[in-house]
Coordinates of N, CA, C and O in Angstrom, one line a residue:
X217 N -82.2 -0.9 186.3 CA -81.0 -0.2 185.9 C -81.2 0.5 184.5 O -81.9 -0.1 183.7
X218 N -80.6 1.6 184.3 CA -80.7 2.3 183.1 C -79.7 1.7 182.1 O -78.7 1.3 182.4
X219 N -80.2 1.7 180.8 CA -79.4 1.2 179.7 C -78.3 2.3 179.3 O -78.6 3.5 179.5
X220 N -77.2 1.8 178.8 CA -76.2 2.7 178.3 C -76.7 3.2 176.9 O -77.1 2.4 176.1
X221 N -76.6 4.5 176.7 CA -77.0 5.0 175.4 C -76.1 4.5 174.3 O -74.9 4.3 174.5
X222 N -76.6 4.4 173.1 CA -75.8 4.0 172.0 C -74.8 5.1 171.6 O -75.2 6.2 171.5
X223 N -73.5 4.8 171.5 CA -72.5 5.8 171.1 C -72.8 6.5 169.8 O -72.5 7.7 169.6
X224 N -73.4 5.8 168.8 CA -73.7 6.4 167.5 C -74.8 7.5 167.7 O -74.8 8.5 167.1
X225 N -75.8 7.2 168.6 CA -76.9 8.1 168.8 C -76.3 9.3 169.6 O -76.7 10.5 169.2
X226 N -75.4 9.1 170.5 CA -74.8 10.3 171.2 C -74.0 11.1 170.3 O -74.1 12.4 170.4
X227 N -73.2 10.5 169.4 CA -72.4 11.3 168.4 C -73.3 12.1 167.5 O -73.1 13.2 167.2
X228 N -74.4 11.5 167.1 CA -75.4 12.2 166.2 C -76.0 13.4 166.9 O -76.2 14.5 166.4
X229 N -76.4 13.2 168.2 CA -77.0 14.3 169.0 C -76.0 15.4 169.2 O -76.3 16.6 169.1
X230 N -74.7 15.0 169.5 CA -73.7 16.1 169.6 C -73.5 16.9 168.4 O -73.3 18.1 168.4
X231 N -73.5 16.1 167.2 CA -73.3 16.8 165.9 C -74.4 17.8 165.6 O -74.2 18.9 165.2
X232 N -75.7 17.3 165.9 CA -76.8 18.2 165.7 C -76.8 19.4 166.6 O -77.1 20.5 166.2
X233 N -76.4 19.2 167.9 CA -76.3 20.3 168.8 C -75.2 21.3 168.3 O -75.4 22.5 168.4
X234 N -74.1 20.8 167.9 CA -73.0 21.7 167.4 C -73.5 22.5 166.2 O -73.2 23.7 166.1
X235 N -74.1 21.8 165.2 CA -74.6 22.5 164.0 C -75.7 23.5 164.4 O -75.7 24.6 163.9
X236 N -76.6 23.1 165.3 CA -77.6 24.1 165.8 C -77.1 25.3 166.5 O -77.5 26.4 166.2
X237 N -76.1 25.1 167.3 CA -75.5 26.2 168.0 C -74.7 27.1 167.1 O -74.7 28.3 167.2
X238 N -74.1 26.5 166.1 CA -73.4 27.3 165.0 C -74.4 28.1 164.2 O -74.2 29.3 164.0
X239 N -75.5 27.6 163.9 CA -76.6 28.3 163.1 C -77.2 29.4 164.0 O -77.4 30.5 163.5
X240 N -77.4 29.2 165.2 CA -77.9 30.2 166.1 C -76.9 31.4 166.2 O -77.3 32.5 166.2
X241 N -75.6 31.0 166.4 CA -74.6 32.1 166.5 C -74.5 32.9 165.2 O -74.5 34.1 165.2
X242 N -74.6 32.3 164.0 CA -74.6 33.0 162.8 C -75.8 33.9 162.6 O -75.7 35.0 162.2
X243 N -77.0 33.3 163.1 CA -78.2 34.1 163.0 C -78.1 35.4 163.9 O -78.5 36.5 163.5
X244 N -77.6 35.2 165.1 CA -77.4 36.3 166.0 C -76.5 37.4 165.5 O -76.7 38.6 165.5
X245 N -75.3 36.9 164.9 CA -74.4 37.9 164.4 C -75.0 38.6 163.2 O -74.8 39.8 163.0
X246 N -75.7 37.9 162.3 CA -76.4 38.5 161.2 C -77.4 39.6 161.7 O -77.5 40.7 161.1
X247 N -78.1 39.3 162.7 CA -79.1 40.2 163.2 C -78.4 41.5 163.8 O -78.8 42.6 163.6
X248 N -77.3 41.3 164.5 CA -76.5 42.4 165.1 C -76.0 43.3 164.0 O -76.1 44.5 164.0
X249 N -75.4 42.6 162.9 CA -74.9 43.4 161.8 C -76.0 44.1 161.0 O -75.8 45.3 160.6
X250 N -77.2 43.5 160.9 CA -78.3 44.2 160.3 C -78.7 45.4 161.1 O -79.0 46.5 160.5
X251 N -78.8 45.3 162.4 CA -79.2 46.4 163.2 C -78.1 47.5 163.1 O -78.5 48.7 163.0
X252 N -76.9 47.1 163.1 CA -75.8 48.1 163.0 C -75.8 48.8 161.7 O -75.7 50.1 161.6
X253 N -76.1 48.1 160.6 CA -76.1 48.7 159.3 C -77.3 49.6 159.2 O -77.3 50.7 158.6
X254 N -78.5 49.2 159.8 CA -79.6 50.1 159.8 C -79.4 51.4 160.6 O -79.8 52.5 160.2
X255 N -78.7 51.2 161.7 CA -78.4 52.4 162.6 C -77.5 53.4 161.8 O -77.7 54.6 161.8
X256 N -76.5 52.8 161.1 CA -75.6 53.7 160.4 C -76.3 54.4 159.3 O -76.1 55.6 159.0
X257 N -77.2 53.7 158.6 CA -77.9 54.3 157.4 C -78.9 55.4 158.0 O -79.0 56.4 157.4
X258 N -79.5 55.1 159.1 CA -80.4 56.1 159.7 C -79.6 57.3 160.2 O -80.0 58.5 159.9
X259 N -78.5 57.1 160.8 CA -77.7 58.2 161.3 C -77.1 59.0 160.1 O -77.1 60.2 160.2
X260 N -76.8 58.3 159.0 CA -76.2 59.0 157.9 C -77.3 59.9 157.2 O -77.1 61.0 156.8
X261 N -78.5 59.4 157.2 CA -79.6 60.1 156.6 C -80.1 61.2 157.6 O -80.5 62.3 157.1
X262 N -80.0 61.0 158.9 CA -80.5 62.0 159.8 C -79.5 63.1 160.0 O -80.0 64.2 160.4
X263 N -78.3 63.0 159.7 CA -77.3 64.0 160.0 C -77.6 65.3 159.1 O -77.6 66.4 159.7
X264 N -77.8 65.1 157.8 CA -78.1 66.3 157.0 C -79.4 67.0 157.5 O -79.5 68.2 157.5
X265 N -80.4 66.2 157.9 CA -81.7 66.8 158.3 C -81.5 67.5 159.6 O -82.1 68.6 159.8
X266 N -80.7 66.9 160.5 CA -80.4 67.6 161.8 C -79.7 68.9 161.5 O -79.9 69.9 162.2
X267 N -78.7 68.9 160.6 CA -78.0 70.1 160.3 C -78.9 71.2 159.7 O -78.8 72.3 160.0
X268 N -79.8 70.7 158.8 CA -80.8 71.7 158.3 C -81.7 72.3 159.3 O -81.9 73.5 159.3
X269 N -82.1 71.4 160.3 CA -82.9 71.9 161.4 C -82.2 72.9 162.2 O -82.7 74.0 162.6
X270 N -80.9 72.6 162.6 CA -80.1 73.5 163.4 C -79.9 74.8 162.6 O -80.0 75.9 163.2
X271 N -79.6 74.7 161.4 CA -79.3 75.9 160.5 C -80.6 76.8 160.4 O -80.5 78.0 160.6
X272 N -81.7 76.2 160.3 CA -83.0 76.9 160.2 C -83.3 77.6 161.5 O -83.8 78.7 161.5
X273 N -83.1 76.9 162.6 CA -83.3 77.5 163.9 C -82.4 78.7 164.2 O -82.9 79.7 164.7
X274 N -81.1 78.5 163.9 CA -80.2 79.6 164.1 C -80.6 80.8 163.1 O -80.5 82.0 163.6
X275 N -80.9 80.5 161.9 CA -81.3 81.6 161.0 C -82.6 82.3 161.5 O -82.6 83.5 161.5
X276 N -83.6 81.6 162.0 CA -84.8 82.2 162.5 C -84.4 83.0 163.8 O -85.0 84.1 163.9
X277 N -83.5 82.5 164.6 CA -83.2 83.2 165.8 C -82.5 84.6 165.5 O -82.8 85.6 166.0
X278 N -81.6 84.5 164.5 CA -80.9 85.8 164.0 C -81.9 86.7 163.4 O -81.9 87.9 163.7
X279 N -82.8 86.2 162.6 CA -83.8 87.1 162.0 C -84.7 87.7 163.0 O -85.0 88.9 163.0
X280 N -85.1 87.0 164.1 CA -86.0 87.5 165.1 C -85.2 88.6 165.9 O -85.8 89.6 166.3
X281 N -83.9 88.4 166.2 CA -83.2 89.4 166.9 C -82.9 90.6 166.1 O -82.8 91.7 166.6
X282 N -82.7 90.5 164.8 CA -82.4 91.6 164.0 C -83.7 92.5 163.9 O -83.6 93.7 163.9
X283 N -84.8 91.8 163.8 CA -86.1 92.6 163.7 C -86.4 93.3 165.0 O -87.0 94.4 165.0
X284 N -86.1 92.7 166.1 CA -86.4 93.3 167.4 C -85.4 94.4 167.8 O -85.7 95.1 168.7
X285 N -84.3 94.5 167.1 CA -83.3 95.5 167.5 C -83.7 96.8 167.0 O -84.4 97.1 166.2

């Protein structure tokens, strides 16, 4: 027959599991927030560059059409 586990050991294991799952949850939330912050900073930096590229492309297109007319 199997022995009954000690209640103190079970309580300790449950406490460790609860603390561990809390730490994992905090780590995952931190990682998600870090990725979101990185995405926002990349998007914020990329927006002026994309605007510059679109403006340069439109300017070149107008210049080419004016010269060919």
